[in-house]
Amino acid sequence: MGRMFLLSLVLINLLLISCKKDKQVYTYSPTPYQLEIPEGFPQMPTNPNNPLTKEGVELGKRLYYDVILSEGGPQAGNSCATCHVQSRSFADNSPGVSVLPHVNLGWGTKHWLWNGSKQGTLEDIMMFEVEDFFQVDVSRLMQDTTYQRMFYKAFGKKEITSKEVAYALAQFVRTLISGNSKYDKYKRGEIDLTPSEKRGMAIFFSERGDCFHCHVPPLFTDFDMHNIGLDSMPADPEDWGLFAVTGDSADLGKFRTPTLRNVALTGPYMHDGRFQTLDEVIDFYSEGVKNSPTLDPIMNHNGGIHLNLTPQEKEDLKAFLLTLTDEEFLNNPAYRP
Amino acid sequence: MAKKRIFNVEKGNVMQVGKISFAIIVMLLVFSSCRKKTEAEGSKGALAINVTYSVDGQSLEFDRMQYVNSAGNVYSVTRLQYYISHVALFNKKKGWILIDTFFLFDARRYPTQKIIMGNLPLLTYDSLRFYIGLPPSLNHHDSLPNTLENQEMIWPEMMGGGFHFLKLEGKFKEADTSSTISGYAMHLGTNVALVTVKLPVNIDLTGRLVAEVNMDMNVNEWFRNPYVYNLAEKPYIMGDTLRMQKIASNGQDVFTIVGVN
C-alpha cells in the first residue's frame, strides 16, 4: 500500500512538473511592439483588436515567408514573399497584373487592391488575402508545434483560425515603413537635392505637374480611386477598375492610387503593368492621357489634359521620383526571415 | 503655439467637437470680472451646426451630370471638401464672441455633417460668422494636427503653403448642347482666398444649454454672385489669384440657415 502511495505521489509530481513545463512553453504575455514613425508622418491608425506585439510581428514575418500558406499546400511553393519581394519594395517585376508594394500600408484605411474592391483596415484586407486569395489551410499550421507555440504566444489561443493568421500578417506588414529616402533626408534638412531633382520636385508639387493632389506626401498616395486616363473606353474588364466592383458608370476606369515610394523599383507600372519604365509613365502624363466622362477632374490641368512637358522637365520629374528610393528600407534585415 | 490650442477633433467621426481656446477663456474671464456678473455667465452652452448640401433646391448627389449653373454650364460634383474656422456669434451687448477652432468637411463622406462648439456664454445671439478656409494664424503646414485628412488638404509650399480652403471638383459641359465633357477643379488656398460668411440668425442660449442650427450649402452659389463664373473660361484655378478671389467672393453667400432648434 505504502509503496503504491509513494509511486502515485511520484507520478502525480511528474505529471505536475510536465504540466508546469507545458505551461511555461505556452505562456501568453506578449510584449508591446513600438513602431518608429518617421518624422512628418501622421500617427499610424491602430486597430484596437490587433495591438502590435513582438510575438505577433515575429509570427507574421515567419508566415509571410513560409510556403506552408500556399494555396494547394507547401508543394505549390508560394509564400507572400514570392511576389512581394523586399528588394522591390515588396512588389515584383513580373508581367501581368502589377503586384502592389507593401510599404506604409498601415496607414491605409480606405480602398484596397487596384480596383478598390476591398475596404477597411489592413486586417480586413489580410483576411481576404488569407481566406480568398491564398485559401490558407489552417489545419497545416495546427499540426506544426512551432506554429502552435508561436500563435499561443502572440494571441493566447490554442485554436488557430484564419483570423489569427491574417492578424499576424497585418502586424508584420504594419512594420514595413519607408520614410528614409533621399527626399525624406532633404525634408529633414540633412542633405540637399541636385538642381534637377529640385526642379522635378517643383513640377510635382505645383500646378505644372499637379502630381501631389493624388500622390499626397508623405505617403505619396491618397489611397483613393481615380481615373487618370489610361484608356478612354476600356474594353477589357481588367481595365474597368472600380466600375467592375460597383457597376456605377461614374466609376469606369478608376483605380487606387499606388504609392510612389520606391517607385524606381516597382515597375512595370500601372495596374496592368503596361509601362515598363518611369520614362513611359512620364510620357503618358505629358501627352498620353485620354479624355473620358470619368477622367479625374484634376487631370484637367489648366484646361488641357496633357502636361506637354519639355524633355528637360521630364528628366527633372524623373530625377525627383528617384529620390523616393529608400535603401535602408529595401535592405532592412529586420524584414528578412 | 498649435499644441496649446484645445483641439478635440474626433477623426473619422461625423461629430467634431471644438472648444474655446485658452486665450479666449482668459479674455472672457478678464472682461467678465470687470463687470457685475449676470446669472448666465456662470454656466456655458453649446452650439451645434448641421451642414447639408443642395443645388438650387435639389439635394446634392455626387457624380451626376444634372446641375446647371448661372453661366449655363451643365455640371456634376465629384469632390467637395473645405474647412470652416473662426466661428463667432454676435451678442448685442458683448459683440462678437469668437470660438477659436476649425473643422474639416467632406460632403461626399458625410452628406450631413454636424459640428459642436462648447463653452459658450448663455446669451442670445443674432448673427453667426465664420471663415470658409483657415485664418492666417492656422494657414501654415504645421499648424493643424498631422492627420491624413489634413495632409490631403495641404497647399504645397511652392505655391504659397498652408492648406486648401476648398476643393470643389467635378465634370462639366459648357452648355447643354456641347458634346465635350471636361473636368473642373475650384481650389481655394492662400490667405488672399479666405471666404468670410456672415449670417443673421437668432440663437437663444438663455433658456437651454444647446442650440442647433441647420445650415445648407447651395453649390450653385459658388458660380453665381457677384461673378457669374463660366467653367469653360478657366476650369482650374489653383494658383490663379484673380480667379480664386472671384470664387472666394461668390463663396460669401453659399450658406443659408434653414432652421434653428
PDB file of N, CA, C and O in Angstrom, chain A residues 40-43 107 110 201-202 205-207 210 212-213 216-219 222 224 226 248 250 254 291-298 300-303, chain B residues 11 63-64 78-79 108-109 146-148 151-152 154-159 164 167 169-172 180-185 187 234-239:
ATOM      1  N   GLY A  40       7.344  63.678 -39.583  1.00  0.00           N
ATOM      2  CA  GLY A  40       6.456  64.228 -40.610  1.00  0.00           C
ATOM      3  C   GLY A  40       5.322  63.301 -41.008  1.00  0.00           C
ATOM      4  O   GLY A  40       4.414  63.718 -41.717  1.00  0.00           O
ATOM      5  N   PHE A  41       5.382  62.038 -40.570  1.00  0.00           N
ATOM      6  CA  PHE A  41       4.289  61.110 -40.877  1.00  0.00           C
ATOM      7  C   PHE A  41       3.199  61.266 -39.814  1.00  0.00           C
ATOM      8  O   PHE A  41       3.500  61.475 -38.650  1.00  0.00           O
ATOM      9  N   PRO A  42       1.936  61.106 -40.240  1.00  0.00           N
ATOM     10  CA  PRO A  42       0.869  61.096 -39.231  1.00  0.00           C
ATOM     11  C   PRO A  42       0.999  59.842 -38.362  1.00  0.00           C
ATOM     12  O   PRO A  42       1.695  58.897 -38.756  1.00  0.00           O
ATOM     13  N   GLN A  43       0.361  59.834 -37.212  1.00  0.00           N
ATOM     14  CA  GLN A  43       0.310  58.603 -36.433  1.00  0.00           C
ATOM     15  C   GLN A  43      -0.357  57.521 -37.273  1.00  0.00           C
ATOM     16  O   GLN A  43      -1.276  57.798 -38.029  1.00  0.00           O
ATOM     17  N   TRP A 107      -1.100  52.750 -42.923  1.00  0.00           N
ATOM     18  CA  TRP A 107      -1.860  53.999 -42.975  1.00  0.00           C
ATOM     19  C   TRP A 107      -3.112  53.871 -43.845  1.00  0.00           C
ATOM     20  O   TRP A 107      -3.892  54.805 -43.948  1.00  0.00           O
ATOM     21  N   LYS A 110      -8.788  53.229 -46.507  1.00  0.00           N
ATOM     22  CA  LYS A 110      -9.880  53.439 -47.471  1.00  0.00           C
ATOM     23  C   LYS A 110      -9.998  52.243 -48.396  1.00  0.00           C
ATOM     24  O   LYS A 110     -10.582  51.232 -48.050  1.00  0.00           O
ATOM     25  N   MET A 201      10.917  68.361 -58.292  1.00  0.00           N
ATOM     26  CA  MET A 201      10.043  68.481 -57.120  1.00  0.00           C
ATOM     27  C   MET A 201       9.050  69.634 -57.322  1.00  0.00           C
ATOM     28  O   MET A 201       7.880  69.536 -56.974  1.00  0.00           O
ATOM     29  N   ALA A 202       9.542  70.724 -57.934  1.00  0.00           N
ATOM     30  CA  ALA A 202       8.670  71.876 -58.176  1.00  0.00           C
ATOM     31  C   ALA A 202       7.563  71.519 -59.173  1.00  0.00           C
ATOM     32  O   ALA A 202       6.433  71.993 -59.052  1.00  0.00           O
ATOM     33  N   PHE A 205       5.024  69.276 -57.172  1.00  0.00           N
ATOM     34  CA  PHE A 205       4.237  69.963 -56.139  1.00  0.00           C
ATOM     35  C   PHE A 205       3.641  71.288 -56.596  1.00  0.00           C
ATOM     36  O   PHE A 205       3.393  72.165 -55.774  1.00  0.00           O
ATOM     37  N   SER A 206       3.457  71.462 -57.898  1.00  0.00           N
ATOM     38  CA  SER A 206       2.822  72.699 -58.343  1.00  0.00           C
ATOM     39  C   SER A 206       1.815  72.354 -59.430  1.00  0.00           C
ATOM     40  O   SER A 206       1.690  71.212 -59.837  1.00  0.00           O
ATOM     41  N   GLU A 207       1.113  73.395 -59.890  1.00  0.00           N
ATOM     42  CA  GLU A 207       0.107  73.161 -60.924  1.00  0.00           C
ATOM     43  C   GLU A 207       0.748  72.700 -62.236  1.00  0.00           C
ATOM     44  O   GLU A 207       0.070  72.184 -63.107  1.00  0.00           O
ATOM     45  N   ASP A 210       1.149  68.807 -61.033  1.00  0.00           N
ATOM     46  CA  ASP A 210      -0.054  68.515 -60.272  1.00  0.00           C
ATOM     47  C   ASP A 210      -0.130  67.077 -59.754  1.00  0.00           C
ATOM     48  O   ASP A 210      -1.203  66.514 -59.608  1.00  0.00           O
ATOM     49  N   PHE A 212       0.851  66.017 -56.779  1.00  0.00           N
ATOM     50  CA  PHE A 212       0.643  65.943 -55.325  1.00  0.00           C
ATOM     51  C   PHE A 212      -0.806  65.785 -54.916  1.00  0.00           C
ATOM     52  O   PHE A 212      -1.095  65.340 -53.814  1.00  0.00           O
ATOM     53  N   HIS A 213      -1.739  66.178 -55.801  1.00  0.00           N
ATOM     54  CA  HIS A 213      -3.141  66.084 -55.392  1.00  0.00           C
ATOM     55  C   HIS A 213      -3.555  64.642 -55.120  1.00  0.00           C
ATOM     56  O   HIS A 213      -4.439  64.396 -54.308  1.00  0.00           O
ATOM     57  N   VAL A 216      -0.199  62.075 -52.459  1.00  0.00           N
ATOM     58  CA  VAL A 216      -0.077  63.034 -51.349  1.00  0.00           C
ATOM     59  C   VAL A 216       1.078  62.641 -50.416  1.00  0.00           C
ATOM     60  O   VAL A 216       1.102  61.521 -49.915  1.00  0.00           O
ATOM     61  N   PRO A 217       2.039  63.541 -50.203  1.00  0.00           N
ATOM     62  CA  PRO A 217       3.099  63.215 -49.257  1.00  0.00           C
ATOM     63  C   PRO A 217       2.557  63.214 -47.826  1.00  0.00           C
ATOM     64  O   PRO A 217       1.546  63.861 -47.581  1.00  0.00           O
ATOM     65  N   PRO A 218       3.160  62.514 -46.884  1.00  0.00           N
ATOM     66  CA  PRO A 218       4.408  61.770 -47.046  1.00  0.00           C
ATOM     67  C   PRO A 218       4.220  60.336 -47.569  1.00  0.00           C
ATOM     68  O   PRO A 218       5.198  59.664 -47.829  1.00  0.00           O
ATOM     69  N   LEU A 219       2.982  59.891 -47.750  1.00  0.00           N
ATOM     70  CA  LEU A 219       2.785  58.507 -48.205  1.00  0.00           C
ATOM     71  C   LEU A 219       2.855  58.407 -49.726  1.00  0.00           C
ATOM     72  O   LEU A 219       2.998  57.344 -50.293  1.00  0.00           O
ATOM     73  N   ASP A 222      -3.119  58.790 -51.856  1.00  0.00           N
ATOM     74  CA  ASP A 222      -4.263  59.200 -51.043  1.00  0.00           C
ATOM     75  C   ASP A 222      -5.160  58.001 -50.756  1.00  0.00           C
ATOM     76  O   ASP A 222      -6.237  58.162 -50.202  1.00  0.00           O
ATOM     77  N   ASP A 224      -7.018  56.631 -52.588  1.00  0.00           N
ATOM     78  CA  ASP A 224      -8.329  56.888 -53.167  1.00  0.00           C
ATOM     79  C   ASP A 224      -8.390  56.413 -54.628  1.00  0.00           C
ATOM     80  O   ASP A 224      -7.384  56.008 -55.183  1.00  0.00           O
ATOM     81  N   HIS A 226      -9.121  56.958 -58.653  1.00  0.00           N
ATOM     82  CA  HIS A 226      -9.112  57.984 -59.700  1.00  0.00           C
ATOM     83  C   HIS A 226      -8.975  57.341 -61.074  1.00  0.00           C
ATOM     84  O   HIS A 226      -8.277  56.344 -61.231  1.00  0.00           O
ATOM     85  N   ASP A 248     -21.345  51.163 -61.282  1.00  0.00           N
ATOM     86  CA  ASP A 248     -21.741  52.562 -61.466  1.00  0.00           C
ATOM     87  C   ASP A 248     -20.875  53.164 -62.571  1.00  0.00           C
ATOM     88  O   ASP A 248     -19.644  53.183 -62.454  1.00  0.00           O
ATOM     89  N   ALA A 250     -20.113  55.988 -63.302  1.00  0.00           N
ATOM     90  CA  ALA A 250     -19.231  57.073 -62.855  1.00  0.00           C
ATOM     91  C   ALA A 250     -17.890  56.533 -62.353  1.00  0.00           C
ATOM     92  O   ALA A 250     -16.957  57.297 -62.135  1.00  0.00           O
ATOM     93  N   LYS A 254     -11.591  53.899 -62.802  1.00  0.00           N
ATOM     94  CA  LYS A 254     -10.982  54.404 -61.557  1.00  0.00           C
ATOM     95  C   LYS A 254     -10.147  53.314 -60.890  1.00  0.00           C
ATOM     96  O   LYS A 254     -10.639  52.203 -60.660  1.00  0.00           O
ATOM     97  N   ASN A 291      -9.068  61.487 -72.768  1.00  0.00           N
ATOM     98  CA  ASN A 291     -10.251  62.076 -72.143  1.00  0.00           C
ATOM     99  C   ASN A 291     -11.397  61.069 -72.096  1.00  0.00           C
ATOM    100  O   ASN A 291     -11.481  60.164 -72.919  1.00  0.00           O
ATOM    101  N   SER A 292     -12.235  61.206 -71.101  1.00  0.00           N
ATOM    102  CA  SER A 292     -13.446  60.384 -70.996  1.00  0.00           C
ATOM    103  C   SER A 292     -14.339  61.036 -69.955  1.00  0.00           C
ATOM    104  O   SER A 292     -13.882  61.879 -69.180  1.00  0.00           O
ATOM    105  N   PRO A 293     -15.616  60.663 -69.931  1.00  0.00           N
ATOM    106  CA  PRO A 293     -16.518  61.288 -68.951  1.00  0.00           C
ATOM    107  C   PRO A 293     -16.090  61.063 -67.505  1.00  0.00           C
ATOM    108  O   PRO A 293     -16.500  61.810 -66.620  1.00  0.00           O
ATOM    109  N   THR A 294     -15.271  60.048 -67.248  1.00  0.00           N
ATOM    110  CA  THR A 294     -14.889  59.801 -65.854  1.00  0.00           C
ATOM    111  C   THR A 294     -13.436  60.156 -65.557  1.00  0.00           C
ATOM    112  O   THR A 294     -12.939  59.868 -64.471  1.00  0.00           O
ATOM    113  N   LEU A 295     -12.762  60.794 -66.522  1.00  0.00           N
ATOM    114  CA  LEU A 295     -11.387  61.235 -66.251  1.00  0.00           C
ATOM    115  C   LEU A 295     -11.397  62.149 -65.023  1.00  0.00           C
ATOM    116  O   LEU A 295     -12.245  63.034 -64.905  1.00  0.00           O
ATOM    117  N   ASP A 296     -10.465  61.918 -64.103  1.00  0.00           N
ATOM    118  CA  ASP A 296     -10.456  62.714 -62.871  1.00  0.00           C
ATOM    119  C   ASP A 296     -10.326  64.203 -63.194  1.00  0.00           C
ATOM    120  O   ASP A 296      -9.495  64.586 -64.016  1.00  0.00           O
ATOM    121  N   PRO A 297     -11.151  65.049 -62.555  1.00  0.00           N
ATOM    122  CA  PRO A 297     -11.083  66.496 -62.818  1.00  0.00           C
ATOM    123  C   PRO A 297      -9.679  67.062 -62.663  1.00  0.00           C
ATOM    124  O   PRO A 297      -9.301  67.995 -63.387  1.00  0.00           O
ATOM    125  N   ILE A 298      -8.901  66.508 -61.750  1.00  0.00           N
ATOM    126  CA  ILE A 298      -7.551  67.017 -61.529  1.00  0.00           C
ATOM    127  C   ILE A 298      -6.681  66.832 -62.775  1.00  0.00           C
ATOM    128  O   ILE A 298      -5.712  67.559 -62.983  1.00  0.00           O
ATOM    129  N   ASN A 300      -7.423  67.623 -65.568  1.00  0.00           N
ATOM    130  CA  ASN A 300      -7.727  68.723 -66.479  1.00  0.00           C
ATOM    131  C   ASN A 300      -6.892  69.958 -66.149  1.00  0.00           C
ATOM    132  O   ASN A 300      -7.417  71.057 -66.032  1.00  0.00           O
ATOM    133  N   HIS A 301      -5.608  69.737 -65.982  1.00  0.00           N
ATOM    134  CA  HIS A 301      -4.716  70.826 -65.591  1.00  0.00           C
ATOM    135  C   HIS A 301      -4.905  72.033 -66.496  1.00  0.00           C
ATOM    136  O   HIS A 301      -4.749  71.929 -67.705  1.00  0.00           O
ATOM    137  N   ASN A 302      -5.209  73.145 -65.902  1.00  0.00           N
ATOM    138  CA  ASN A 302      -5.299  74.391 -66.658  1.00  0.00           C
ATOM    139  C   ASN A 302      -5.976  74.243 -68.005  1.00  0.00           C
ATOM    140  O   ASN A 302      -5.563  74.823 -69.007  1.00  0.00           O
ATOM    141  N   GLY A 303      -6.989  73.409 -68.035  1.00  0.00           N
ATOM    142  CA  GLY A 303      -7.792  73.345 -69.251  1.00  0.00           C
ATOM    143  C   GLY A 303      -7.388  72.248 -70.215  1.00  0.00           C
ATOM    144  O   GLY A 303      -8.196  71.762 -70.981  1.00  0.00           O
TER     145      GLY A 303
ATOM    146  N   LYS B  11     -11.319  62.100 -35.173  1.00  0.00           N
ATOM    147  CA  LYS B  11     -11.003  61.778 -36.568  1.00  0.00           C
ATOM    148  C   LYS B  11     -11.974  60.715 -37.083  1.00  0.00           C
ATOM    149  O   LYS B  11     -12.295  59.766 -36.409  1.00  0.00           O
ATOM    150  N   ASP B  63     -21.406  62.887 -58.570  1.00  0.00           N
ATOM    151  CA  ASP B  63     -21.131  62.180 -59.827  1.00  0.00           C
ATOM    152  C   ASP B  63     -22.256  62.245 -60.860  1.00  0.00           C
ATOM    153  O   ASP B  63     -22.224  61.483 -61.822  1.00  0.00           O
ATOM    154  N   ARG B  64     -23.240  63.102 -60.680  1.00  0.00           N
ATOM    155  CA  ARG B  64     -24.346  63.137 -61.638  1.00  0.00           C
ATOM    156  C   ARG B  64     -24.315  64.429 -62.444  1.00  0.00           C
ATOM    157  O   ARG B  64     -24.398  65.518 -61.874  1.00  0.00           O
ATOM    158  N   THR B  78     -17.788  65.900 -58.023  1.00  0.00           N
ATOM    159  CA  THR B  78     -17.134  64.638 -57.648  1.00  0.00           C
ATOM    160  C   THR B  78     -16.442  64.743 -56.293  1.00  0.00           C
ATOM    161  O   THR B  78     -16.146  63.738 -55.659  1.00  0.00           O
ATOM    162  N   ARG B  79     -16.153  65.967 -55.886  1.00  0.00           N
ATOM    163  CA  ARG B  79     -15.475  66.158 -54.599  1.00  0.00           C
ATOM    164  C   ARG B  79     -15.846  67.514 -54.026  1.00  0.00           C
ATOM    165  O   ARG B  79     -15.909  68.501 -54.757  1.00  0.00           O
ATOM    166  N   ARG B 108     -18.803  64.346 -49.502  1.00  0.00           N
ATOM    167  CA  ARG B 108     -19.039  63.041 -50.105  1.00  0.00           C
ATOM    168  C   ARG B 108     -19.149  61.976 -49.009  1.00  0.00           C
ATOM    169  O   ARG B 108     -20.007  61.100 -49.050  1.00  0.00           O
ATOM    170  N   ARG B 109     -18.278  62.083 -48.037  1.00  0.00           N
ATOM    171  CA  ARG B 109     -18.279  61.120 -46.943  1.00  0.00           C
ATOM    172  C   ARG B 109     -19.439  61.348 -45.990  1.00  0.00           C
ATOM    173  O   ARG B 109     -20.029  60.409 -45.489  1.00  0.00           O
ATOM    174  N   ASN B 146      -1.309  66.604 -37.459  1.00  0.00           N
ATOM    175  CA  ASN B 146      -0.807  65.851 -38.599  1.00  0.00           C
ATOM    176  C   ASN B 146      -1.649  64.587 -38.814  1.00  0.00           C
ATOM    177  O   ASN B 146      -1.338  63.519 -38.322  1.00  0.00           O
ATOM    178  N   THR B 147      -2.754  64.751 -39.549  1.00  0.00           N
ATOM    179  CA  THR B 147      -3.596  63.602 -39.876  1.00  0.00           C
ATOM    180  C   THR B 147      -3.604  63.433 -41.395  1.00  0.00           C
ATOM    181  O   THR B 147      -3.285  64.367 -42.126  1.00  0.00           O
ATOM    182  N   LEU B 148      -3.983  62.246 -41.854  1.00  0.00           N
ATOM    183  CA  LEU B 148      -4.056  62.016 -43.294  1.00  0.00           C
ATOM    184  C   LEU B 148      -5.038  62.984 -43.945  1.00  0.00           C
ATOM    185  O   LEU B 148      -4.803  63.491 -45.036  1.00  0.00           O
ATOM    186  N   GLN B 151      -3.366  66.272 -44.270  1.00  0.00           N
ATOM    187  CA  GLN B 151      -2.286  66.165 -45.260  1.00  0.00           C
ATOM    188  C   GLN B 151      -2.839  66.303 -46.675  1.00  0.00           C
ATOM    189  O   GLN B 151      -2.238  66.921 -47.541  1.00  0.00           O
ATOM    190  N   GLU B 152      -4.006  65.686 -46.891  1.00  0.00           N
ATOM    191  CA  GLU B 152      -4.605  65.733 -48.225  1.00  0.00           C
ATOM    192  C   GLU B 152      -5.016  67.138 -48.612  1.00  0.00           C
ATOM    193  O   GLU B 152      -5.229  67.428 -49.777  1.00  0.00           O
ATOM    194  N   ILE B 154      -3.203  69.835 -47.889  1.00  0.00           N
ATOM    195  CA  ILE B 154      -2.047  70.734 -47.911  1.00  0.00           C
ATOM    196  C   ILE B 154      -1.905  71.450 -49.258  1.00  0.00           C
ATOM    197  O   ILE B 154      -2.115  70.868 -50.312  1.00  0.00           O
ATOM    198  N   TRP B 155      -1.609  72.713 -49.168  1.00  0.00           N
ATOM    199  CA  TRP B 155      -1.341  73.571 -50.337  1.00  0.00           C
ATOM    200  C   TRP B 155       0.180  73.649 -50.399  1.00  0.00           C
ATOM    201  O   TRP B 155       0.798  74.149 -49.460  1.00  0.00           O
ATOM    202  N   PRO B 156       0.784  73.114 -51.459  1.00  0.00           N
ATOM    203  CA  PRO B 156       2.245  72.971 -51.418  1.00  0.00           C
ATOM    204  C   PRO B 156       2.979  74.283 -51.138  1.00  0.00           C
ATOM    205  O   PRO B 156       2.534  75.349 -51.563  1.00  0.00           O
ATOM    206  N   GLU B 157       4.077  74.130 -50.419  1.00  0.00           N
ATOM    207  CA  GLU B 157       4.948  75.249 -50.080  1.00  0.00           C
ATOM    208  C   GLU B 157       5.281  76.072 -51.332  1.00  0.00           C
ATOM    209  O   GLU B 157       5.290  77.299 -51.302  1.00  0.00           O
ATOM    210  N   MET B 158       5.542  75.338 -52.443  1.00  0.00           N
ATOM    211  CA  MET B 158       5.933  76.021 -53.690  1.00  0.00           C
ATOM    212  C   MET B 158       4.871  76.984 -54.186  1.00  0.00           C
ATOM    213  O   MET B 158       5.135  77.847 -54.988  1.00  0.00           O
ATOM    214  N   MET B 159       3.606  76.732 -53.745  1.00  0.00           N
ATOM    215  CA  MET B 159       2.521  77.566 -54.254  1.00  0.00           C
ATOM    216  C   MET B 159       2.004  78.507 -53.175  1.00  0.00           C
ATOM    217  O   MET B 159       0.913  79.053 -53.296  1.00  0.00           O
ATOM    218  N   HIS B 164      -5.466  73.772 -48.542  1.00  0.00           N
ATOM    219  CA  HIS B 164      -6.615  74.085 -49.400  1.00  0.00           C
ATOM    220  C   HIS B 164      -7.758  74.511 -48.477  1.00  0.00           C
ATOM    221  O   HIS B 164      -8.061  73.820 -47.516  1.00  0.00           O
ATOM    222  N   LYS B 167     -11.902  72.412 -51.881  1.00  0.00           N
ATOM    223  CA  LYS B 167     -11.718  71.620 -53.093  1.00  0.00           C
ATOM    224  C   LYS B 167     -13.111  71.300 -53.608  1.00  0.00           C
ATOM    225  O   LYS B 167     -13.837  70.521 -52.993  1.00  0.00           O
ATOM    226  N   GLU B 169     -14.687  69.897 -56.998  1.00  0.00           N
ATOM    227  CA  GLU B 169     -14.291  69.310 -58.278  1.00  0.00           C
ATOM    228  C   GLU B 169     -15.470  68.594 -58.917  1.00  0.00           C
ATOM    229  O   GLU B 169     -16.366  68.129 -58.223  1.00  0.00           O
ATOM    230  N   GLY B 170     -15.394  68.502 -60.237  1.00  0.00           N
ATOM    231  CA  GLY B 170     -16.425  67.763 -60.951  1.00  0.00           C
ATOM    232  C   GLY B 170     -16.185  67.804 -62.441  1.00  0.00           C
ATOM    233  O   GLY B 170     -15.097  68.151 -62.903  1.00  0.00           O
ATOM    234  N   LYS B 171     -17.220  67.414 -63.192  1.00  0.00           N
ATOM    235  CA  LYS B 171     -17.155  67.407 -64.652  1.00  0.00           C
ATOM    236  C   LYS B 171     -18.167  68.420 -65.169  1.00  0.00           C
ATOM    237  O   LYS B 171     -19.149  68.723 -64.484  1.00  0.00           O
ATOM    238  N   PHE B 172     -17.929  68.935 -66.377  1.00  0.00           N
ATOM    239  CA  PHE B 172     -18.908  69.880 -66.922  1.00  0.00           C
ATOM    240  C   PHE B 172     -18.910  69.889 -68.448  1.00  0.00           C
ATOM    241  O   PHE B 172     -17.944  69.473 -69.091  1.00  0.00           O
ATOM    242  N   THR B 180     -18.420  67.971 -75.579  1.00  0.00           N
ATOM    243  CA  THR B 180     -17.212  67.678 -74.805  1.00  0.00           C
ATOM    244  C   THR B 180     -17.463  67.798 -73.309  1.00  0.00           C
ATOM    245  O   THR B 180     -18.001  68.802 -72.840  1.00  0.00           O
ATOM    246  N   ILE B 181     -17.058  66.768 -72.595  1.00  0.00           N
ATOM    247  CA  ILE B 181     -17.118  66.823 -71.134  1.00  0.00           C
ATOM    248  C   ILE B 181     -15.704  67.012 -70.607  1.00  0.00           C
ATOM    249  O   ILE B 181     -14.803  66.246 -70.943  1.00  0.00           O
ATOM    250  N   SER B 182     -15.483  68.045 -69.820  1.00  0.00           N
ATOM    251  CA  SER B 182     -14.164  68.280 -69.212  1.00  0.00           C
ATOM    252  C   SER B 182     -14.282  68.244 -67.702  1.00  0.00           C
ATOM    253  O   SER B 182     -15.386  68.157 -67.162  1.00  0.00           O
ATOM    254  N   GLY B 183     -13.133  68.355 -67.060  1.00  0.00           N
ATOM    255  CA  GLY B 183     -13.135  68.406 -65.602  1.00  0.00           C
ATOM    256  C   GLY B 183     -12.945  69.835 -65.126  1.00  0.00           C
ATOM    257  O   GLY B 183     -12.406  70.663 -65.854  1.00  0.00           O
ATOM    258  N   TYR B 184     -13.416  70.128 -63.934  1.00  0.00           N
ATOM    259  CA  TYR B 184     -13.109  71.420 -63.324  1.00  0.00           C
ATOM    260  C   TYR B 184     -12.627  71.186 -61.896  1.00  0.00           C
ATOM    261  O   TYR B 184     -12.971  70.183 -61.269  1.00  0.00           O
ATOM    262  N   ALA B 185     -11.793  72.074 -61.421  1.00  0.00           N
ATOM    263  CA  ALA B 185     -11.293  71.991 -60.050  1.00  0.00           C
ATOM    264  C   ALA B 185     -11.219  73.401 -59.488  1.00  0.00           C
ATOM    265  O   ALA B 185     -10.325  74.174 -59.840  1.00  0.00           O
ATOM    266  N   HIS B 187     -10.215  75.167 -56.641  1.00  0.00           N
ATOM    267  CA  HIS B 187      -9.455  75.042 -55.399  1.00  0.00           C
ATOM    268  C   HIS B 187      -9.143  76.431 -54.872  1.00  0.00           C
ATOM    269  O   HIS B 187      -8.652  77.280 -55.614  1.00  0.00           O
ATOM    270  N   LYS B 234     -12.098  79.106 -67.340  1.00  0.00           N
ATOM    271  CA  LYS B 234     -10.931  78.512 -66.713  1.00  0.00           C
ATOM    272  C   LYS B 234     -11.379  77.477 -65.686  1.00  0.00           C
ATOM    273  O   LYS B 234     -11.853  77.840 -64.618  1.00  0.00           O
ATOM    274  N   PRO B 235     -11.269  76.209 -66.070  1.00  0.00           N
ATOM    275  CA  PRO B 235     -11.802  75.173 -65.176  1.00  0.00           C
ATOM    276  C   PRO B 235     -10.893  74.859 -64.000  1.00  0.00           C
ATOM    277  O   PRO B 235     -11.281  74.141 -63.088  1.00  0.00           O
ATOM    278  N   TYR B 236      -9.692  75.400 -64.004  1.00  0.00           N
ATOM    279  CA  TYR B 236      -8.704  75.032 -62.985  1.00  0.00           C
ATOM    280  C   TYR B 236      -8.107  76.317 -62.461  1.00  0.00           C
ATOM    281  O   TYR B 236      -7.465  77.052 -63.201  1.00  0.00           O
ATOM    282  N   ILE B 237      -8.352  76.645 -61.190  1.00  0.00           N
ATOM    283  CA  ILE B 237      -7.975  77.988 -60.735  1.00  0.00           C
ATOM    284  C   ILE B 237      -6.888  78.006 -59.679  1.00  0.00           C
ATOM    285  O   ILE B 237      -6.480  79.071 -59.218  1.00  0.00           O
ATOM    286  N   MET B 238      -6.387  76.817 -59.292  1.00  0.00           N
ATOM    287  CA  MET B 238      -5.377  76.800 -58.235  1.00  0.00           C
ATOM    288  C   MET B 238      -4.196  77.685 -58.633  1.00  0.00           C
ATOM    289  O   MET B 238      -3.627  77.512 -59.707  1.00  0.00           O
ATOM    290  N   GLY B 239      -3.835  78.619 -57.774  1.00  0.00           N
ATOM    291  CA  GLY B 239      -2.690  79.470 -58.041  1.00  0.00           C
ATOM    292  C   GLY B 239      -3.024  80.689 -58.886  1.00  0.00           C
ATOM    293  O   GLY B 239      -2.193  81.575 -59.066  1.00  0.00           O
TER     294      GLY B 239
END
